């Protein structure tokens, strides 16, 4: 038997359900490119287990970033009817520490910690005869999990799946959604890119969610149970459009990582997340920053800009743009090191001479500044 | 003392006697000094420095000419630009040090922030309707002639700078000014009118009697002499020099180094003259032993004995380009009786002080010569102020270039006065 076959055989043995309280470790088994900046990461436990969850639920992960452990919630994008693995689908966010770490460092074999599943954004919790799924960007994941679950059962459904993206190239799961629509009776897909982008021959509609678009793809939208997930502005726009068109708000559901809701639903999990966040905050060191000419010393956390923290503590420092552009606050470091991200307000040559801009620098040690 | 202010500059110009020094008022009167700035220094191309004065992006040099202050800087694309050093808010001077490095140009007064292309980036508290695009720094014409920087403060700059650049390009190129660094700079304030400083530079009549160091490498005959006033030894020297010029020019021109004289000192607005002059003895450089001061030769030069390429521009510069270093001079008037002579010594940018060159050896000839010239300028100026002064005759043999300078000056002034 090959390794893959042996692995499959182990999964097909009589399996227990994965329990994050007994084992919170997951191991990455595959990484799939969905679009140019979206990837799916597939996980399984170290020992084969079955995952039990409602489509639309999420896991809270703890990723071991070089800077220390970081907690994040990601909705499961895979189908609960394929319970041997779970997948999350993540868009790379510019400067996002976690999404970039996942894209750059999470590979088959990488172990992560996870607790859950949890969350209440699932069509199972509010059954309806007809659905309108509204997804924007990477908010597609819970709706994809629901659609995949329907597809795995193969029985007719009545779902209109709308996915809004920047360009056709940004449509996540495009081919798979089209495939589901072809095979699953009653499942319809309407992709809605804002602009054609690199796909000049795009034949479908372009633009944003509008009354005209809804009339075209789901003229009976008022009868449909709406499930909406996407960036905050997308959900706000969808909700007010539907409200304005007379859609019954009781039939509207939107995903929310509102912590208060999580705390009331799953107090233990919430406590765990809070502990993790508190530990993360406590892990940020605080340094003494001394201004020699002013004769004042302030406490600055490693994640705070020195100028802002000093001003908060009553130290008046000359500054103008406060974003590393003008160089007005330029000062000399007598001792210590900083992490600076300026916008051209200082030259490398000056940095080499020990100068820095307090407005866009965070301390990396205790600091003495000639100011 | 004569009442010089009673005669108009126009009348003084009209009665100027060619071949003679100028009347007293040209050297001493505040009115004519002010006119010199307007007619000459704010209208023609002025030599102010070299590209290696601002070697890196963000480097800024300030040059003050009369009441004007000019920023010369290298922008983020490596381009050199010149702007008036005046904030568009309430007019404060923006940069105060002669040399500095900046990220952006920030006026200290109210932190108006300009990009290195002169665009106003930021002005706080000016309201939503304030249009930053109308308040960029005012540009100043700038022309780099193979790395020598000329600026012109006029709205419309004389176009013949392009012809100068074209003619001088082949002469200057081998010395690769852009690949040099400023090894040393001396600012000397001479106690005399700027035209006296220039006149002194444009002749070597005074060299034998005053410049023991300079006349080791430099032949005094390079600027003219009168054959009948020389004894047999001097005549032989002069003849040897003339043969040497012929031979070396043939040699240098043959190997691709233009050397022959070009003289447009007084027949155009942007006046200039050039000639590659032989160096005496070892023949390599203007040093006390006439050997190279820096062992790292400039540009692609492989031969040390390239003589000294001299380049003069009206109204305010002269330069000596040797195989190993360049000495460059700019003259800036400060008042009727005070003049800034700014001298820079350039060596190959990779030459290391103490290893490839010794700073004392590099600079000693011209430091001594400048001091001697400064004294002579002071002598002349104090004498010109005297009631006894009247214009004296230039030597037709050794002071032809002085006459050309004065003639050019008078033409420019007359042109300005209309």
XYZ file of N, CA and C in Angstrom, chain A residues 319-323 325-328 330 343-347 349-350, chain B residues 55-59 76 101-104 106 111 113 116 121-122 124:
102
model
N 6.599 68.600 16.817
C 6.294 67.647 15.756
C 5.258 68.286 14.867
N 5.141 67.777 13.662
C 4.143 68.365 12.780
C 3.242 67.307 12.170
N 3.769 66.535 11.231
C 2.866 65.647 10.488
C 2.485 64.403 11.290
N 3.317 64.005 12.240
C 3.155 62.810 13.077
C 3.005 61.513 12.277
N 3.477 61.521 11.034
C 3.423 60.260 10.296
C 4.713 59.963 9.538
N 6.664 61.942 7.810
C 6.835 62.588 6.507
C 7.706 63.835 6.599
N 7.406 64.718 7.567
C 8.028 66.040 7.534
C 9.373 66.100 8.238
N 9.614 65.215 9.179
C 10.913 65.217 9.846
C 11.056 66.257 10.945
N 9.980 66.957 11.289
C 10.063 68.004 12.312
C 10.511 67.446 13.670
N 12.539 65.074 14.296
C 13.834 64.375 14.223
C 14.674 64.599 15.488
N 7.958 57.845 6.319
C 7.480 58.043 4.943
C 8.391 59.012 4.211
N 9.668 58.898 4.429
C 10.606 59.746 3.684
C 11.044 60.975 4.443
N 10.662 61.092 5.719
C 11.033 62.271 6.496
C 12.447 62.218 7.034
N 13.167 61.131 6.764
C 14.531 61.004 7.266
C 15.313 60.183 6.248
N 16.615 60.480 6.151
C 17.491 59.783 5.198
C 18.236 58.647 5.873
N 21.242 58.037 5.571
C 22.458 58.664 6.068
C 22.261 59.199 7.492
N 21.098 59.824 7.718
C 20.817 60.385 9.041
C 20.563 59.270 10.055
N 26.177 64.661 -3.197
C 26.404 63.334 -3.786
C 25.220 62.384 -3.698
N 24.420 62.484 -2.628
C 23.362 61.489 -2.436
C 21.982 62.129 -2.479
N 20.969 61.306 -2.713
C 19.586 61.767 -2.679
C 19.322 62.427 -1.327
N 18.719 63.606 -1.364
C 18.403 64.306 -0.121
C 19.491 65.264 0.334
N 20.650 65.269 -0.355
C 21.700 66.215 0.014
C 21.332 67.598 -0.514
N 14.932 62.487 -5.070
C 14.881 61.048 -4.828
C 15.190 60.225 -6.074
N 21.570 67.106 4.831
C 20.794 66.036 4.199
C 19.397 66.103 4.766
N 18.399 66.012 3.921
C 17.035 66.078 4.415
C 16.196 64.962 3.807
N 15.100 64.604 4.501
C 14.108 63.704 3.917
C 13.190 64.533 3.042
N 12.604 65.535 3.662
C 11.795 66.518 2.940
C 12.329 67.887 3.345
N 11.628 71.074 5.175
C 10.641 71.518 6.154
C 11.029 72.902 6.654
N 6.474 74.573 9.806
C 6.546 73.185 9.328
C 5.859 72.947 7.983
N 5.907 71.676 4.563
C 6.774 70.587 4.140
C 6.733 70.430 2.622
N 11.159 67.002 -2.504
C 12.417 67.443 -3.113
C 12.231 67.900 -4.559
N 3.916 69.657 0.141
C 3.230 68.420 0.510
C 2.231 68.644 1.620
N 2.558 69.577 2.520
C 1.793 69.649 3.747
C 1.847 71.038 4.323
N -0.280 72.627 7.529
C -1.362 72.432 8.499
C -2.175 73.712 8.673
